[in-house]
Amino acid sequence: MPADIIQTSASTSSKSADALIEIDGVGKTFTGQDGENIIALEDTDLKIGRGEFLSIVGPSGCGKSTLLNLVAGLLETTRGEIRIDGEQVNGPYTDLGFAFQSDLLLDWRTVLRNVLLQCDMRGMDSKQHTGRARKLLKSVGLEGFEDKRPFELSGGMRQRVALCRALLLDPPMLLMDEPFGALDALTREQMQSDLLDMWQETQKTVLFITHSISEAVYLSDRIVVMSARPGKVREIIDVDIDRPRDLSVRDSAEFGAIVHRVRLLFQEMGVIH
Amino acid sequence: MAEKEAKKLSLWSANARGWHVDAFWMFLSLVIVLVLWEALVAVFGFPAHLLPRPLAVVYSVIDHWGTIVENAGDTTVAVMLGYVLAVVFAVPIAILIVISPQVERLLYPPLVATQSIPKIALAPLFIVWFGFGLETKVAVTFLICFFPIVVDTIVGLRSIDPSLIQLARSMGAPSSRVFLKLRLPGALPSMFGGLKVASALAVVGALTGEYIASDSGLGYILLSASGEMNTALLFGVLIVLSVLAMIFFYAIELLEKLLIPWHVSQRSHAQ
């Protein structure tokens, strides 16, 4: 295996020089129902550059989702602090788009109204954003579906609507918690390449959680590998594969090498035998 | 636009076809019951005070039509009042219980306790409190309808996906907005479950009230017909009663169709 392609970096990637998100010595401890303390996240330092696509992979219970919620300000850190744009996160940080594994579309709203939920939840006038909502839906191939109900759509289409909802107000960053985890393999590949196109065009900062190693390699600039119990950054791996990438990248030697590297880490941690 | 109209039309005809088919099967089962009933009486020669012939029941209803209509009105008033009162009290209480853990701890145990007492056992108390007549009927109806509505509303309000709340908070939504725009509409399907169960129970409640503390209503007519061994009238009133209960139930179901056409349970005809 060509060792020069794969290098483990400290938090000094070229992009992190201009960091949008700074995670500084962050720990999170939950108190369980029996009063027992559960350390979800320990001593985490991470800088995410402006416009960077960063994936987090790790076994279940490694605190990936906790980290995402801490960045969004939905949870309070037990130790350390998180800064976005230089300012400490204190309470919900709303200048972002969130996407989950479940599309969370509301059955009682049409597709268009689901995208506009973004406005309704913020108490904004949704009429002003109807045009952009339609344009976004068109861009993901859902023109003509605006007045349909979510149950009339396939899983992939539903997740596209959820993505439009996240993008409606053009936030500078996207937090994605296994957004494609529930999709079938083919739909998943399509969604990945659509997401890459969108990212390439808009240069948003993306924090992406996944269980799929190849998904992480295909999409990311860097991959954060986390270990479980307590959740900790195990290693940060640069993905030096040229952009723009298309699906054929997956067959390249360098792609395979990085996938292999991540898998080895999981084997070392005893996640895969 | 034209496409939309066409969709509406096809939906409508699908519904209409469903309705005709339903009506046909209902009619068929009615005919079978009547034929069996008539045959049973004819073959075994039951005396009229045990099992009157279907036709005798029809005649009896016609003979007593005025009385039946008048008393059916009384029963309906009791059912409606008790039911509406139950909804008016149960839904806000369920909301309070979901919003505040303190209220839950305060209200839930006594609520469950009153539920563990059979409603009929409370009836004598209601006679002391409310006297003979409408108030007691309404009280029994209210009490019997109350619990299923509270419980199903609570279940509905609690069954919101935690990720959805997370999403709403990441959009900066205050909890009042989360409640009104996400929790409440999401709770409607479960709430209607409770409302439908309660609609059937409401008739039971009113009848119970009439058995013990009334000189009007279909329950009272049933009792007096039984005392007079007027079995034909008994059967007649039972049939009228079941028709009333069915109308009430289907009215709630219609309301459900109108309010939550998007829910899984309402889609069968559309797809």
XYZ file of C-alpha atoms in Angstrom:
544
model
C 0.000 0.000 0.000
C 1.422 3.402 -0.946
C 2.013 4.988 2.403
C 2.473 8.490 1.094
C -1.176 8.874 0.125
C -2.439 8.120 3.556
C -1.307 10.364 6.224
C -2.682 10.906 9.608
C -2.942 14.573 10.294
C -3.150 16.496 13.463
C -5.745 19.244 13.326
C -3.635 21.205 10.872
C -5.252 20.674 7.526
C -4.929 23.460 4.990
C -8.579 24.393 5.358
C -8.693 24.457 9.126
C -6.486 27.534 9.070
C -9.729 29.456 8.632
C -11.833 27.485 11.049
C -15.596 27.948 11.111
C -16.215 25.521 13.953
C -13.758 25.138 16.814
C -14.302 22.345 19.282
C -12.002 22.962 22.200
C -11.458 20.370 24.937
C -15.111 19.398 24.869
C -16.545 16.684 27.077
C -20.120 15.653 27.721
C -21.342 13.595 30.629
C -24.930 12.461 30.989
C -26.486 11.468 34.261
C -28.456 8.270 33.814
C -31.750 7.485 35.518
C -29.985 5.569 38.262
C -27.780 8.590 38.981
C -24.823 6.963 37.288
C -22.637 9.187 35.126
C -22.199 8.205 31.521
C -19.337 9.840 29.676
C -20.584 10.298 26.128
C -17.700 12.385 24.920
C -14.238 13.041 26.319
C -11.521 15.609 25.586
C -12.464 16.360 22.036
C -10.492 18.906 20.030
C -11.453 19.541 16.447
C -11.313 22.421 14.021
C -13.593 22.375 11.030
C -12.598 24.690 8.226
C -14.883 26.992 6.324
C -16.236 25.075 3.353
C -14.818 21.794 4.563
C -16.624 18.489 4.201
C -15.854 16.558 7.358
C -17.194 13.113 8.162
C -17.331 11.442 11.524
C -17.310 7.653 11.624
C -17.303 5.427 14.659
C -19.076 2.565 16.370
C -22.467 3.029 18.006
C -22.218 4.905 21.274
C -19.086 6.839 20.352
C -20.807 10.160 20.857
C -21.102 11.157 17.183
C -24.652 12.425 17.503
C -23.853 14.019 20.858
C -21.064 15.965 19.191
C -23.440 17.160 16.484
C -25.996 18.279 19.059
C -23.303 20.097 21.003
C -22.249 21.978 17.871
C -25.873 22.927 17.201
C -26.140 24.154 20.771
C -28.966 21.719 21.528
C -26.913 20.229 24.342
C -24.660 21.978 26.822
C -21.032 20.952 27.075
C -19.897 19.567 30.418
C -16.316 20.671 29.792
C -14.643 22.841 27.196
C -16.280 25.090 24.671
C -17.427 25.242 21.084
C -17.019 28.333 18.948
C -18.643 29.009 15.628
C -17.257 31.952 13.684
C -15.249 32.813 16.765
C -18.279 33.081 19.019
C -19.012 30.650 21.796
C -22.088 28.510 21.234
C -24.544 29.197 23.999
C -28.013 27.866 23.359
C -29.383 26.714 19.977
C -27.299 27.934 17.077
C -29.835 28.426 14.319
C -27.770 29.519 11.341
C -27.477 25.959 10.070
C -29.363 23.208 8.316
C -29.983 19.899 10.092
C -30.693 16.563 8.423
C -31.403 13.275 10.176
C -31.622 9.628 9.222
C -35.387 9.947 9.414
C -36.598 12.583 6.966
C -39.006 13.960 9.601
C -41.473 15.152 6.977
C -44.867 16.085 8.371
C -47.649 13.940 6.939
C -50.166 16.763 7.151
C -48.148 19.174 5.062
C -47.558 19.130 1.329
C -44.012 18.771 0.022
C -43.730 22.530 -0.484
C -45.106 23.313 2.967
C -42.664 20.827 4.466
C -39.768 22.727 2.931
C -41.277 25.955 4.241
C -41.432 24.513 7.778
C -38.049 26.170 8.142
C -39.801 29.574 7.976
C -42.794 28.621 10.103
C -40.584 27.367 12.922
C -38.620 30.614 12.880
C -41.725 32.774 12.779
C -40.762 34.104 9.356
C -43.112 34.912 6.509
C -43.041 31.797 4.358
C -44.464 33.578 1.307
C -41.169 35.306 0.670
C -39.386 31.992 0.452
C -41.885 30.074 -1.658
C -39.968 30.929 -4.816
C -36.698 29.614 -3.465
C -38.419 26.512 -2.085
C -39.810 25.718 -5.533
C -36.415 26.333 -7.120
C -34.721 24.004 -4.632
C -37.299 21.282 -5.215
C -36.772 21.660 -8.948
C -33.015 21.368 -8.509
C -33.395 17.965 -6.864
C -35.801 16.748 -9.535
C -39.008 17.193 -7.590
C -40.698 19.709 -9.852
C -44.391 18.872 -10.033
C -44.359 17.228 -6.616
C -44.850 20.452 -4.647
C -48.462 19.729 -3.749
C -48.046 16.022 -3.060
C -48.126 14.590 0.438
C -44.973 12.925 1.817
C -46.607 9.470 1.797
C -46.906 9.657 -1.977
C -43.098 9.880 -2.299
C -40.342 7.247 -2.262
C -37.711 7.191 0.488
C -35.121 8.891 -1.691
C -37.540 11.615 -2.750
C -38.514 12.213 0.866
C -34.890 12.618 1.899
C -34.445 15.113 -0.965
C -37.332 17.147 0.403
C -35.651 17.063 3.821
C -32.460 18.323 2.199
C -34.353 21.177 0.526
C -35.824 22.042 3.914
C -32.318 22.213 5.407
C -31.077 24.392 2.521
C -34.036 26.776 2.301
C -32.436 29.700 4.107
C -29.020 29.039 2.558
C -27.208 28.357 5.839
C -23.396 28.375 5.765
C -23.231 24.958 7.402
C -25.017 21.644 7.311
C -25.150 19.100 10.112
C -26.086 15.677 8.805
C -26.723 12.735 11.101
C -26.637 9.612 8.920
C -29.000 11.186 6.407
C -28.779 8.329 3.905
C -28.733 5.497 6.440
C -32.259 4.349 5.704
C -32.024 4.386 1.912
C -31.412 1.460 -0.407
C -27.904 1.130 -1.873
C -28.648 2.586 -5.303
C -30.637 5.550 -4.027
C -27.907 6.119 -1.515
C -25.191 6.412 -4.179
C -27.328 8.827 -6.145
C -27.956 10.966 -3.062
C -24.246 10.993 -2.269
C -23.295 12.289 -5.678
C -26.133 14.840 -5.589
C -24.923 16.050 -2.209
C -21.385 16.368 -3.564
C -22.620 18.419 -6.523
C -24.522 20.703 -4.178
C -21.515 21.059 -1.907
C -19.181 21.732 -4.832
C -21.475 24.499 -5.993
C -22.244 26.194 -2.672
C -19.062 25.500 -0.666
C -20.986 24.986 2.547
C -19.330 23.565 5.603
C -20.670 20.047 6.142
C -20.411 17.950 9.267
C -21.505 14.505 8.221
C -22.064 11.468 10.420
C -22.116 8.049 8.833
C -21.607 4.378 9.530
C -20.394 3.726 6.033
C -16.634 3.968 5.569
C -16.825 4.210 1.785
C -19.459 6.945 2.018
C -17.170 8.927 4.293
C -14.174 8.500 1.971
C -16.170 9.358 -1.126
C -17.602 12.580 0.316
C -15.071 14.035 2.705
C -12.012 16.215 2.908
C -11.183 14.661 6.249
C -12.541 11.751 8.230
C -12.683 11.753 12.002
C -12.555 8.224 13.367
C -13.989 7.978 16.857
C -13.719 5.274 19.482
C -16.485 4.359 21.872
C -17.048 4.394 25.625
C -16.016 7.052 26.256
C -16.375 8.736 22.879
C -13.060 10.127 21.742
C -11.336 11.201 18.563
C -9.159 8.260 17.651
C -7.642 9.568 14.487
C -8.171 12.168 11.770
C -7.515 11.023 8.229
C -7.014 13.300 5.242
C -8.711 12.240 2.044
C -6.431 13.534 -0.671
C -8.494 12.529 -3.630
C -8.949 15.103 -6.375
C -12.204 16.945 -6.701
C -14.653 17.038 -8.259
C -15.164 13.346 -7.617
C -17.534 11.076 -9.436
C -18.585 7.533 -8.696
C -15.617 6.068 -10.607
C -13.346 7.361 -7.831
C -14.532 4.418 -5.792
C -12.650 2.020 -8.027
C -9.337 3.851 -7.691
C -6.384 2.518 -5.688
C -6.147 5.565 -3.445
C -9.851 5.254 -2.517
C -9.358 1.611 -1.614
C -6.275 2.455 0.409
C -8.100 4.982 2.572
C -11.071 2.683 3.087
C -8.609 0.014 4.130
C -6.890 2.390 6.548
C -10.154 3.277 8.287
C -11.182 -0.351 8.433
C -7.860 -1.245 10.055
C -8.549 1.365 12.735
C -11.918 -0.208 13.412
C -10.259 -3.605 13.646
C -7.739 -2.252 16.127
C -10.581 -0.888 18.226
C -12.250 -4.295 18.091
C -15.328 -2.956 16.323
C -14.803 -5.265 13.348
C -13.281 -8.703 13.807
C -55.289 22.188 -12.714
C -57.046 19.705 -14.964
C -54.901 16.963 -13.545
C -55.875 17.958 -10.050
C -59.559 17.853 -10.945
C -59.155 14.445 -12.519
C -57.447 13.179 -9.385
C -60.257 14.530 -7.263
C -62.801 12.856 -9.520
C -61.088 9.491 -9.433
C -60.827 9.761 -5.661
C -64.483 10.527 -5.458
C -65.529 7.616 -7.637
C -63.296 5.284 -5.644
C -65.072 6.458 -2.523
C -68.453 6.173 -4.156
C -67.747 2.647 -5.301
C -66.645 1.765 -1.776
C -69.860 3.183 -0.404
C -72.078 1.153 -2.760
C -70.240 -2.048 -1.984
C -70.517 -1.388 1.751
C -74.236 -0.690 1.454
C -74.782 -3.870 -0.508
C -73.090 -6.060 2.097
C -74.888 -4.293 4.924
C -78.218 -4.898 3.202
C -77.366 -8.536 2.526
C -76.420 -9.262 6.118
C -79.599 -7.545 7.302
C -81.716 -9.712 5.000
C -79.965 -12.871 6.193
C -80.540 -11.981 9.847
C -84.212 -11.227 9.225
C -84.786 -14.437 7.273
C -83.062 -16.538 9.949
C -85.012 -14.758 12.658
C -88.362 -15.355 10.910
C -87.400 -18.992 10.241
C -86.422 -19.510 13.861
C -89.773 -18.268 15.111
C -91.694 -20.244 12.495
C -89.848 -23.546 13.000
C -89.615 -23.575 16.782
C -92.807 -21.623 17.465
C -91.365 -19.323 20.105
C -94.040 -17.397 22.008
C -94.185 -13.664 21.128
C -93.066 -12.534 24.592
C -89.774 -14.442 24.167
C -89.040 -13.838 20.502
C -91.494 -11.788 18.458
C -91.532 -12.057 14.667
C -89.574 -9.347 12.820
C -92.779 -7.921 11.414
C -94.297 -7.597 14.902
C -91.239 -5.564 15.909
C -91.710 -3.259 12.927
C -95.391 -2.772 13.784
C -94.520 -2.068 17.378
C -92.039 0.630 16.365
C -94.643 2.199 14.080
C -97.291 2.098 16.832
C -94.978 3.757 19.368
C -93.209 6.040 16.884
C -94.103 9.297 18.668
C -92.921 8.065 22.062
C -89.755 6.550 20.601
C -88.791 9.735 18.770
C -89.431 11.886 21.838
C -87.407 9.659 24.142
C -84.673 9.122 21.586
C -84.350 12.909 21.634
C -83.876 12.864 25.420
C -81.226 10.175 25.172
C -79.437 12.024 22.370
C -79.336 15.225 24.436
C -77.774 13.339 27.364
C -75.250 11.619 25.073
C -74.239 14.866 23.375
C -73.960 16.917 26.557
C -71.944 14.275 28.398
C -69.695 13.684 25.410
C -69.019 17.324 24.625
C -68.330 18.090 28.289
C -65.907 15.163 28.411
C -64.040 16.454 25.348
C -63.972 20.006 26.681
C -62.415 18.886 29.960
C -60.346 15.890 28.858
C -58.311 17.511 26.082
C -57.001 20.489 28.104
C -56.226 18.225 31.052
C -54.297 15.876 28.772
C -52.380 18.852 27.392
C -51.535 20.072 30.901
C -50.385 16.602 31.921
C -48.066 16.409 28.906
C -46.697 19.923 29.376
C -46.052 19.784 33.114
C -44.618 16.877 35.097
C -45.987 18.481 38.265
C -49.525 18.456 36.920
C -49.007 14.872 35.832
C -47.948 13.786 39.306
C -50.832 15.744 40.809
C -53.642 14.654 38.492
C -52.757 11.273 37.105
C -53.154 9.102 40.246
C -56.635 10.436 41.156
C -57.596 10.123 37.506
C -56.635 6.472 37.424
C -58.292 5.940 40.803
C -61.665 7.250 39.600
C -61.281 5.019 36.593
C -60.825 1.915 38.703
C -64.296 2.406 40.220
C -66.992 0.952 37.969
C -69.044 3.904 36.738
C -72.301 2.222 37.648
C -71.132 2.099 41.284
C -71.006 5.890 41.318
C -74.520 6.272 39.983
C -76.260 6.262 43.401
C -73.919 9.061 44.466
C -74.841 11.037 41.385
C -78.530 10.648 42.241
C -77.806 12.221 45.614
C -75.821 15.009 44.014
C -77.742 15.724 40.830
C -81.151 14.230 41.489
C -83.421 12.345 39.179
C -83.108 13.225 35.486
C -80.856 14.793 32.880
C -77.995 15.890 35.155
C -77.302 12.392 36.434
C -77.426 10.961 32.920
C -74.965 13.583 31.723
C -72.685 12.969 34.724
C -72.465 9.223 34.067
C -71.890 9.831 30.351
C -69.221 12.409 31.083
C -67.372 10.132 33.456
C -67.394 7.142 31.147
C -66.175 9.182 28.145
C -63.556 11.179 29.959
C -60.805 8.616 30.516
C -60.305 7.198 27.018
C -60.094 10.727 25.605
C -57.511 11.809 28.200
C -55.389 8.694 27.755
C -55.366 8.701 23.962
C -54.691 12.432 23.799
C -51.715 11.978 26.134
C -50.391 9.095 24.051
C -50.789 11.165 20.885
C -49.041 14.207 22.292
C -46.179 12.107 23.629
C -45.574 10.097 20.488
C -43.741 12.876 18.683
C -40.351 11.845 17.273
C -37.619 13.339 19.538
C -35.575 14.145 16.422
C -38.418 16.355 15.239
C -38.172 18.424 18.408
C -34.418 18.583 17.879
C -34.979 19.795 14.330
C -37.471 22.429 15.448
C -35.132 23.684 18.161
C -32.275 23.924 15.662
C -34.589 26.253 13.741
C -34.990 28.313 16.891
C -38.643 27.412 17.465
C -40.018 28.239 20.929
C -41.759 25.343 22.630
C -45.181 26.945 22.160
C -44.684 26.770 18.406
C -43.400 23.209 18.600
C -46.556 22.343 20.491
C -49.037 24.036 18.175
C -47.456 23.174 14.841
C -45.901 19.767 15.492
C -47.169 18.081 18.622
C -50.856 18.897 18.342
C -51.422 17.976 14.692
C -49.319 14.853 15.244
C -51.555 13.873 18.149
C -54.811 14.063 16.181
C -54.864 10.453 14.901
C -54.458 9.054 18.399
C -56.944 11.583 19.791
C -59.541 10.407 17.321
C -58.977 6.866 18.552
C -60.081 8.028 21.987
C -62.925 10.128 20.600
C -64.327 7.139 18.728
C -64.115 4.787 21.699
C -65.757 7.468 23.824
C -68.532 7.966 21.260
C -69.557 4.345 21.674
C -69.225 4.549 25.462
C -71.303 7.744 25.599
C -74.420 5.803 24.623
C -73.668 3.221 27.316
C -73.309 6.044 29.841
C -76.591 7.711 28.954
C -78.435 4.380 29.034
C -76.956 3.560 32.442
C -78.117 6.946 33.692
C -81.584 6.308 32.339
C -81.838 2.878 33.936
C -81.216 4.245 37.390
C -82.388 7.814 37.485
C -84.786 8.837 34.803
C -88.366 8.709 33.655
C -87.521 9.500 30.074
C -85.176 8.349 27.333
C -84.779 5.101 25.449
C -83.307 3.412 28.521
C -86.454 4.177 30.449
C -88.641 2.865 27.584
C -86.589 -0.338 27.559
C -87.166 -0.827 31.270
C -90.883 -0.227 31.089
C -91.266 -2.414 27.976
C -89.468 -5.149 29.862
C -91.808 -4.695 32.821
C -94.806 -5.050 30.524
C -93.269 -8.084 28.774
C -93.610 -6.059 25.581
C -90.771 -7.864 23.861
C -91.628 -6.522 20.407
C -91.197 -2.942 21.645
C -87.976 -3.969 23.447
C -86.512 -5.225 20.194
C -87.744 -2.158 18.364
C -86.119 0.247 20.818
C -82.892 -1.765 20.750
C -82.755 -1.394 16.989
C -83.462 2.350 17.172
C -80.773 2.651 19.833
C -78.161 0.877 17.753
C -79.003 3.054 14.754
C -78.549 6.148 16.935
C -75.213 4.912 18.246
C -74.045 4.110 14.730
C -74.979 7.562 13.445
C -73.033 9.119 16.302
C -69.991 6.936 15.702
C -69.945 7.578 11.963
C -70.351 11.315 12.539
C -67.120 11.272 14.550
C -65.487 9.153 11.874
C -66.566 11.644 9.209
C -65.047 14.452 11.246
C -61.853 12.400 11.428
C -61.805 11.950 7.645
C -62.201 15.688 7.183
C -59.571 16.682 9.739
C -56.822 14.138 9.130
C -57.156 12.988 5.520
C -53.359 12.647 5.523
C -53.212 9.870 8.106
C -52.444 6.245 7.231
C -55.804 5.081 8.560
C -57.643 7.363 6.135
C -55.812 6.455 2.954
C -57.261 3.051 2.096
C -59.719 4.374 -0.491
C -57.308 6.869 -1.987
C -54.697 4.316 -2.915
